[in-house]
PDB file of C-alpha atoms in Angstrom:
ATOM      1  CA  MET A   1     168.312  60.300 114.717  1.00  0.00           C
ATOM      2  CA  THR A   2     169.666  60.746 118.073  1.00  0.00           C
ATOM      3  CA  LEU A   3     167.694  59.470 121.015  1.00  0.00           C
ATOM      4  CA  SER A   4     168.209  59.692 124.787  1.00  0.00           C
ATOM      5  CA  ARG A   5     166.335  58.130 127.468  1.00  0.00           C
ATOM      6  CA  VAL A   6     164.438  60.374 129.682  1.00  0.00           C
ATOM      7  CA  ASP A   7     162.580  60.270 133.001  1.00  0.00           C
ATOM      8  CA  ILE A   8     158.904  61.087 132.826  1.00  0.00           C
ATOM      9  CA  GLY A   9     157.915  60.379 136.499  1.00  0.00           C
ATOM     10  CA  GLY A  10     157.580  56.719 137.125  1.00  0.00           C
ATOM     11  CA  ALA A  11     158.754  55.559 133.732  1.00  0.00           C
ATOM     12  CA  THR A  12     161.199  56.510 131.137  1.00  0.00           C
ATOM     13  CA  VAL A  13     160.963  56.921 127.257  1.00  0.00           C
ATOM     14  CA  GLU A  14     163.511  57.474 124.432  1.00  0.00           C
ATOM     15  CA  LEU A  15     163.068  60.873 123.262  1.00  0.00           C
ATOM     16  CA  PRO A  16     164.498  62.408 119.999  1.00  0.00           C
ATOM     17  CA  ALA A  17     166.611  65.262 120.257  1.00  0.00           C
ATOM     18  CA  ASP A  18     164.081  67.677 118.516  1.00  0.00           C
ATOM     19  CA  TRP A  19     161.557  66.784 121.119  1.00  0.00           C
ATOM     20  CA  ALA A  20     161.375  68.804 124.498  1.00  0.00           C
ATOM     21  CA  ASP A  21     159.638  68.831 127.753  1.00  0.00           C
ATOM     22  CA  ILE A  22     156.782  71.527 127.732  1.00  0.00           C
ATOM     23  CA  SER A  23     155.216  70.621 130.869  1.00  0.00           C
ATOM     24  CA  ASP A  24     153.681  73.449 133.102  1.00  0.00           C
ATOM     25  CA  ASP A  25     155.239  73.736 136.628  1.00  0.00           C
ATOM     26  CA  GLY A  26     152.847  71.863 139.138  1.00  0.00           C
ATOM     27  CA  ASP A  27     151.007  69.872 136.327  1.00  0.00           C
ATOM     28  CA  ASP A  28     150.751  66.189 136.953  1.00  0.00           C
ATOM     29  CA  LEU A  29     151.026  65.519 133.410  1.00  0.00           C
ATOM     30  CA  MET A  30     154.364  65.096 131.591  1.00  0.00           C
ATOM     31  CA  SER A  31     153.763  67.082 128.037  1.00  0.00           C
ATOM     32  CA  LEU A  32     156.344  66.732 125.181  1.00  0.00           C
ATOM     33  CA  ALA A  33     156.472  68.554 121.963  1.00  0.00           C
ATOM     34  CA  LYS A  34     158.516  68.514 118.839  1.00  0.00           C
ATOM     35  CA  GLN A  35     160.376  71.713 118.153  1.00  0.00           C
ATOM     36  CA  ASP A  36     158.366  73.467 115.522  1.00  0.00           C
ATOM     37  CA  GLY A  37     155.849  70.733 115.686  1.00  0.00           C
ATOM     38  CA  VAL A  38     151.971  70.862 115.583  1.00  0.00           C
ATOM     39  CA  GLY A  39     150.786  68.410 118.366  1.00  0.00           C
ATOM     40  CA  ALA A  40     151.617  67.648 121.937  1.00  0.00           C
ATOM     41  CA  LEU A  41     152.308  64.062 123.734  1.00  0.00           C
ATOM     42  CA  GLN A  42     151.090  63.766 127.313  1.00  0.00           C
ATOM     43  CA  PHE A  43     151.708  61.156 129.804  1.00  0.00           C
ATOM     44  CA  SER A  44     150.092  60.307 133.176  1.00  0.00           C
ATOM     45  CA  ILE A  45     151.566  57.551 135.158  1.00  0.00           C
ATOM     46  CA  ALA A  46     149.628  55.323 137.657  1.00  0.00           C
ATOM     47  CA  GLU A  47     152.086  53.606 139.816  1.00  0.00           C
ATOM     48  CA  TYR A  48     151.205  50.241 141.621  1.00  0.00           C
ATOM     49  CA  VAL A  49     151.976  50.745 145.298  1.00  0.00           C
ATOM     50  CA  ASP A  50     150.861  47.397 147.154  1.00  0.00           C
ATOM     51  CA  GLY A  51     148.093  44.930 147.737  1.00  0.00           C
ATOM     52  CA  VAL A  52     146.857  42.302 145.154  1.00  0.00           C
ATOM     53  CA  ASP A  53     148.943  42.176 142.153  1.00  0.00           C
ATOM     54  CA  PRO A  54     146.451  43.823 139.318  1.00  0.00           C
ATOM     55  CA  ASN A  55     148.170  41.709 136.452  1.00  0.00           C
ATOM     56  CA  ILE A  56     146.817  44.040 133.842  1.00  0.00           C
ATOM     57  CA  ASP A  57     146.422  42.686 130.401  1.00  0.00           C
ATOM     58  CA  HIS A  58     145.436  43.641 127.046  1.00  0.00           C
ATOM     59  CA  ASP A  59     141.664  43.190 127.764  1.00  0.00           C
ATOM     60  CA  GLY A  60     141.931  45.377 130.959  1.00  0.00           C
ATOM     61  CA  LEU A  61     143.783  48.124 128.816  1.00  0.00           C
ATOM     62  CA  LEU A  62     141.089  47.806 126.083  1.00  0.00           C
ATOM     63  CA  GLY A  63     138.637  48.329 128.812  1.00  0.00           C
ATOM     64  CA  LEU A  64     140.410  51.371 130.124  1.00  0.00           C
ATOM     65  CA  LEU A  65     140.368  52.796 126.565  1.00  0.00           C
ATOM     66  CA  ARG A  66     136.836  52.189 126.061  1.00  0.00           C
ATOM     67  CA  ALA A  67     135.853  53.880 129.434  1.00  0.00           C
ATOM     68  CA  PHE A  68     138.107  56.868 128.391  1.00  0.00           C
ATOM     69  CA  ALA A  69     136.310  57.247 125.220  1.00  0.00           C
ATOM     70  CA  GLU A  70     132.743  56.827 127.037  1.00  0.00           C
ATOM     71  CA  GLY A  71     133.886  59.439 129.683  1.00  0.00           C
ATOM     72  CA  LYS A  72     134.663  61.977 127.113  1.00  0.00           C
ATOM     73  CA  ARG A  73     131.805  61.044 124.805  1.00  0.00           C
ATOM     74  CA  TYR A  74     134.328  60.426 121.952  1.00  0.00           C
ATOM     75  CA  GLY A  75     132.393  57.315 120.604  1.00  0.00           C
ATOM     76  CA  GLU A  76     134.218  53.927 119.941  1.00  0.00           C
ATOM     77  CA  PRO A  77     137.906  54.302 119.018  1.00  0.00           C
ATOM     78  CA  HIS A  78     139.054  53.362 115.524  1.00  0.00           C
ATOM     79  CA  GLY A  79     142.321  51.639 114.414  1.00  0.00           C
ATOM     80  CA  ILE A  80     142.673  49.889 117.675  1.00  0.00           C
ATOM     81  CA  ALA A  81     146.099  48.390 117.915  1.00  0.00           C
ATOM     82  CA  ARG A  82     147.877  46.126 120.512  1.00  0.00           C
ATOM     83  CA  LEU A  83     151.437  46.400 121.596  1.00  0.00           C
ATOM     84  CA  ALA A  84     153.132  43.238 123.075  1.00  0.00           C
ATOM     85  CA  GLY A  85     156.362  42.972 125.071  1.00  0.00           C
ATOM     86  CA  ALA A  86     157.744  43.824 128.341  1.00  0.00           C
ATOM     87  CA  VAL A  87     155.286  46.638 128.349  1.00  0.00           C
ATOM     88  CA  ARG A  88     151.836  45.677 126.702  1.00  0.00           C
ATOM     89  CA  GLY A  89     149.554  48.090 125.333  1.00  0.00           C
ATOM     90  CA  VAL A  90     146.547  49.261 123.331  1.00  0.00           C
ATOM     91  CA  SER A  91     146.002  52.386 121.363  1.00  0.00           C
ATOM     92  CA  GLY A  92     142.934  53.932 119.509  1.00  0.00           C
ATOM     93  CA  ASP A  93     142.292  56.848 117.459  1.00  0.00           C
ATOM     94  CA  PHE A  94     139.481  59.526 117.761  1.00  0.00           C
ATOM     95  CA  THR A  95     138.819  61.915 115.023  1.00  0.00           C
ATOM     96  CA  LEU A  96     136.988  64.847 116.654  1.00  0.00           C
ATOM     97  CA  PRO A  97     135.553  68.001 115.039  1.00  0.00           C
ATOM     98  CA  LYS A  98     138.434  70.084 116.171  1.00  0.00           C
ATOM     99  CA  HIS A  99     141.290  67.644 117.035  1.00  0.00           C
ATOM    100  CA  ARG A 100     142.738  64.309 116.026  1.00  0.00           C
ATOM    101  CA  LEU A 101     143.772  62.143 119.090  1.00  0.00           C
ATOM    102  CA  ARG A 102     145.652  58.969 119.528  1.00  0.00           C
ATOM    103  CA  VAL A 103     145.327  57.380 123.004  1.00  0.00           C
ATOM    104  CA  TRP A 104     147.559  54.618 124.494  1.00  0.00           C
ATOM    105  CA  TYR A 105     147.058  52.690 127.649  1.00  0.00           C
ATOM    106  CA  LEU A 106     150.308  50.970 128.654  1.00  0.00           C
ATOM    107  CA  SER A 107     151.190  48.610 131.412  1.00  0.00           C
ATOM    108  CA  ASP A 108     153.997  46.273 132.677  1.00  0.00           C
ATOM    109  CA  GLY A 109     151.223  44.222 134.435  1.00  0.00           C
ATOM    110  CA  ARG A 110     151.296  46.626 137.613  1.00  0.00           C
ATOM    111  CA  ASN A 111     151.732  50.159 136.657  1.00  0.00           C
ATOM    112  CA  VAL A 112     149.588  52.010 134.061  1.00  0.00           C
ATOM    113  CA  ALA A 113     150.309  54.779 131.741  1.00  0.00           C
ATOM    114  CA  LEU A 114     147.715  56.870 129.813  1.00  0.00           C
ATOM    115  CA  VAL A 115     149.563  58.360 126.812  1.00  0.00           C
ATOM    116  CA  THR A 116     147.793  60.915 124.384  1.00  0.00           C
ATOM    117  CA  TYR A 117     148.849  62.751 121.267  1.00  0.00           C
ATOM    118  CA  VAL A 118     146.588  65.536 120.052  1.00  0.00           C
ATOM    119  CA  VAL A 119     146.726  67.868 117.186  1.00  0.00           C
ATOM    120  CA  LEU A 120     144.329  70.450 115.908  1.00  0.00           C
ATOM    121  CA  ALA A 121     142.254  69.254 112.916  1.00  0.00           C
ATOM    122  CA  GLU A 122     143.597  71.832 110.600  1.00  0.00           C
ATOM    123  CA  HIS A 123     147.195  70.160 111.132  1.00  0.00           C
ATOM    124  CA  ARG A 124     146.181  66.679 110.699  1.00  0.00           C
ATOM    125  CA  ALA A 125     147.946  66.256 107.430  1.00  0.00           C
ATOM    126  CA  ALA A 126     151.191  67.781 108.714  1.00  0.00           C
ATOM    127  CA  ALA A 127     151.056  65.811 111.833  1.00  0.00           C
ATOM    128  CA  GLU A 128     151.432  62.383 110.143  1.00  0.00           C
ATOM    129  CA  GLU A 129     155.373  62.038 110.565  1.00  0.00           C
ATOM    130  CA  GLU A 130     155.033  63.676 114.041  1.00  0.00           C
ATOM    131  CA  LEU A 131     152.394  61.033 115.028  1.00  0.00           C
ATOM    132  CA  ARG A 132     154.982  58.210 113.841  1.00  0.00           C
ATOM    133  CA  GLU A 133     157.527  59.871 116.270  1.00  0.00           C
ATOM    134  CA  ALA A 134     155.095  60.259 119.100  1.00  0.00           C
ATOM    135  CA  SER A 135     154.218  56.640 118.537  1.00  0.00           C
ATOM    136  CA  SER A 136     157.698  55.478 118.737  1.00  0.00           C
ATOM    137  CA  ILE A 137     158.095  57.667 121.984  1.00  0.00           C
ATOM    138  CA  ALA A 138     154.985  55.982 123.517  1.00  0.00           C
ATOM    139  CA  HIS A 139     156.140  52.508 122.418  1.00  0.00           C
ATOM    140  CA  SER A 140     159.605  53.212 124.132  1.00  0.00           C
ATOM    141  CA  LEU A 141     157.896  53.644 127.531  1.00  0.00           C
ATOM    142  CA  LEU A 142     159.584  51.514 130.424  1.00  0.00           C
ATOM    143  CA  PHE A 143     158.467  51.527 133.980  1.00  0.00           C
ATOM    144  CA  TYR A 144     160.906  51.679 136.823  1.00  0.00           C
TER     145      TYR A 144
END
């Protein structure tokens, strides 16, 4: 699979050749989708500007994930996983009546990315391979 590193505004990700930017003009979210795919991968980046170094860790990211779920009234995320490395992260899944959703919070200790992959419920089975690719894209995120 051919990968290229692409700018998503405040960070970069490795994007397979069959994925493309589907963002709306003027939208603050970067939206990616696989050609002939069934879901969408969206990125929202919060960049550290100045002040006290926030030193964001896994516990802080897990708190953000749970606050996201509470704010949306999605209930407790399941399948919570941690990502270690230069960019640390947490992810969790939500099975909703009309959608399947995976949410990642990723950070280099200063900057934070909220990444979501969403697919309609009727495409859940078809989306398994696409979700693996979306996870690889999310995990490739590097802040600049």
